[in-house]
Amino acid sequence: SDKTYVDPGHSWFIIDKRWLSSWLAFVNEEGKGPIPGPITNERLLKEDGVTPKEGLERGQSYRGVNKEVWSIFHSTYGGGPI
């Protein structure tokens, strides 16, 4: 189930909602749609590549995933920070 908080001692990994939408389209078509490609959060960050842009909305601009989900996405699709 979705959480709106982070348990003490745990972290969320932020993923661009557009990438997640492309992944969902891929898996909902049982792998017959386009592969989503490497994870990218460039749209969420300022030019320095580190600072989040203002006005981002959880659930609309990005989603947070736990370490286990991030590890699966990153090992399968690459991209994103390590």
PDB file of C-alpha atoms in Angstrom:
ATOM      1  CA  SER A   1       0.000   0.000   0.000  1.00  0.00           C
ATOM      2  CA  ASP A   2       1.093   3.592  -0.565  1.00  0.00           C
ATOM      3  CA  LYS A   3       2.580   5.434   2.377  1.00  0.00           C
ATOM      4  CA  THR A   4       2.749   9.154   2.953  1.00  0.00           C
ATOM      5  CA  TYR A   5       5.579   8.910   5.491  1.00  0.00           C
ATOM      6  CA  VAL A   6       9.033   7.370   5.787  1.00  0.00           C
ATOM      7  CA  ASP A   7       9.693   4.959   8.644  1.00  0.00           C
ATOM      8  CA  PRO A   8      12.601   6.000  10.915  1.00  0.00           C
ATOM      9  CA  GLY A   9      15.896   4.695   9.557  1.00  0.00           C
ATOM     10  CA  HIS A  10      14.520   4.226   6.011  1.00  0.00           C
ATOM     11  CA  SER A  11      14.692   6.317   2.844  1.00  0.00           C
ATOM     12  CA  TRP A  12      12.600   6.878  -0.221  1.00  0.00           C
ATOM     13  CA  PHE A  13      14.081   7.034  -3.695  1.00  0.00           C
ATOM     14  CA  ILE A  14      12.401   9.623  -5.898  1.00  0.00           C
ATOM     15  CA  ILE A  15      11.452   8.661  -9.465  1.00  0.00           C
ATOM     16  CA  ASP A  16       9.958  10.934 -12.118  1.00  0.00           C
ATOM     17  CA  LYS A  17       6.262  10.136 -12.558  1.00  0.00           C
ATOM     18  CA  ARG A  18       6.668  10.196 -16.356  1.00  0.00           C
ATOM     19  CA  TRP A  19       9.224   7.378 -16.176  1.00  0.00           C
ATOM     20  CA  LEU A  20       6.911   5.383 -13.897  1.00  0.00           C
ATOM     21  CA  SER A  21       4.031   5.933 -16.319  1.00  0.00           C
ATOM     22  CA  SER A  22       6.114   4.602 -19.204  1.00  0.00           C
ATOM     23  CA  TRP A  23       7.101   1.585 -17.083  1.00  0.00           C
ATOM     24  CA  LEU A  24       3.448   0.928 -16.187  1.00  0.00           C
ATOM     25  CA  ALA A  25       2.483   1.072 -19.865  1.00  0.00           C
ATOM     26  CA  PHE A  26       5.239  -1.452 -20.618  1.00  0.00           C
ATOM     27  CA  VAL A  27       4.240  -3.939 -17.914  1.00  0.00           C
ATOM     28  CA  ASN A  28       0.496  -3.525 -18.488  1.00  0.00           C
ATOM     29  CA  GLU A  29       1.047  -4.511 -22.121  1.00  0.00           C
ATOM     30  CA  GLU A  30       2.916  -7.619 -20.910  1.00  0.00           C
ATOM     31  CA  GLY A  31       6.216  -6.436 -22.345  1.00  0.00           C
ATOM     32  CA  LYS A  32       4.800  -5.729 -25.784  1.00  0.00           C
ATOM     33  CA  GLY A  33       5.020  -1.937 -25.438  1.00  0.00           C
ATOM     34  CA  PRO A  34       8.184   0.140 -25.607  1.00  0.00           C
ATOM     35  CA  ILE A  35      10.769  -0.549 -22.890  1.00  0.00           C
ATOM     36  CA  PRO A  36      10.889   2.504 -20.606  1.00  0.00           C
ATOM     37  CA  GLY A  37      14.678   3.003 -20.871  1.00  0.00           C
ATOM     38  CA  PRO A  38      17.001   4.268 -18.139  1.00  0.00           C
ATOM     39  CA  ILE A  39      15.536   6.055 -15.124  1.00  0.00           C
ATOM     40  CA  THR A  40      15.909   9.807 -15.462  1.00  0.00           C
ATOM     41  CA  ASN A  41      14.974  12.543 -13.029  1.00  0.00           C
ATOM     42  CA  GLU A  42      16.365  15.437 -15.080  1.00  0.00           C
ATOM     43  CA  ARG A  43      12.922  17.001 -15.398  1.00  0.00           C
ATOM     44  CA  LEU A  44      12.724  17.270 -11.604  1.00  0.00           C
ATOM     45  CA  LEU A  45      16.063  19.017 -11.046  1.00  0.00           C
ATOM     46  CA  LYS A  46      17.508  22.460 -11.620  1.00  0.00           C
ATOM     47  CA  GLU A  47      20.464  22.939 -13.963  1.00  0.00           C
ATOM     48  CA  ASP A  48      22.950  21.960 -11.223  1.00  0.00           C
ATOM     49  CA  GLY A  49      21.520  18.421 -11.418  1.00  0.00           C
ATOM     50  CA  VAL A  50      21.072  18.237  -7.638  1.00  0.00           C
ATOM     51  CA  THR A  51      18.578  20.847  -6.461  1.00  0.00           C
ATOM     52  CA  PRO A  52      14.877  19.983  -6.920  1.00  0.00           C
ATOM     53  CA  LYS A  53      12.804  22.443  -8.942  1.00  0.00           C
ATOM     54  CA  GLU A  54      10.155  24.445  -7.132  1.00  0.00           C
ATOM     55  CA  GLY A  55       6.512  23.464  -7.485  1.00  0.00           C
ATOM     56  CA  LEU A  56       6.986  19.693  -7.726  1.00  0.00           C
ATOM     57  CA  GLU A  57       4.020  17.735  -6.402  1.00  0.00           C
ATOM     58  CA  ARG A  58       4.212  14.266  -4.869  1.00  0.00           C
ATOM     59  CA  GLY A  59       2.122  11.878  -6.928  1.00  0.00           C
ATOM     60  CA  GLN A  60       1.929  14.297  -9.874  1.00  0.00           C
ATOM     61  CA  SER A  61       5.601  15.045 -10.584  1.00  0.00           C
ATOM     62  CA  TYR A  62       7.273  12.150  -8.814  1.00  0.00           C
ATOM     63  CA  ARG A  63       6.765   9.081  -6.645  1.00  0.00           C
ATOM     64  CA  GLY A  64       8.857   7.745  -3.833  1.00  0.00           C
ATOM     65  CA  VAL A  65       9.826   4.075  -3.765  1.00  0.00           C
ATOM     66  CA  ASN A  66      11.600   2.026  -1.117  1.00  0.00           C
ATOM     67  CA  LYS A  67      15.142   0.696  -1.450  1.00  0.00           C
ATOM     68  CA  GLU A  68      14.038  -2.725  -2.659  1.00  0.00           C
ATOM     69  CA  VAL A  69      11.908  -1.310  -5.486  1.00  0.00           C
ATOM     70  CA  TRP A  70      14.653   1.165  -6.432  1.00  0.00           C
ATOM     71  CA  SER A  71      17.221  -1.641  -6.568  1.00  0.00           C
ATOM     72  CA  ILE A  72      15.037  -3.697  -8.922  1.00  0.00           C
ATOM     73  CA  PHE A  73      14.343  -0.716 -11.203  1.00  0.00           C
ATOM     74  CA  HIS A  74      17.986   0.399 -11.234  1.00  0.00           C
ATOM     75  CA  SER A  75      19.453  -3.063 -11.870  1.00  0.00           C
ATOM     76  CA  THR A  76      16.919  -3.700 -14.659  1.00  0.00           C
ATOM     77  CA  TYR A  77      16.763  -0.320 -16.419  1.00  0.00           C
ATOM     78  CA  GLY A  78      19.846   1.615 -15.245  1.00  0.00           C
ATOM     79  CA  GLY A  79      20.037   5.386 -15.138  1.00  0.00           C
ATOM     80  CA  GLY A  80      19.303   7.565 -12.141  1.00  0.00           C
ATOM     81  CA  PRO A  81      21.756   8.135  -9.328  1.00  0.00           C
ATOM     82  CA  ILE A  82      23.188   5.041  -7.704  1.00  0.00           C
TER      83      ILE A  82
END
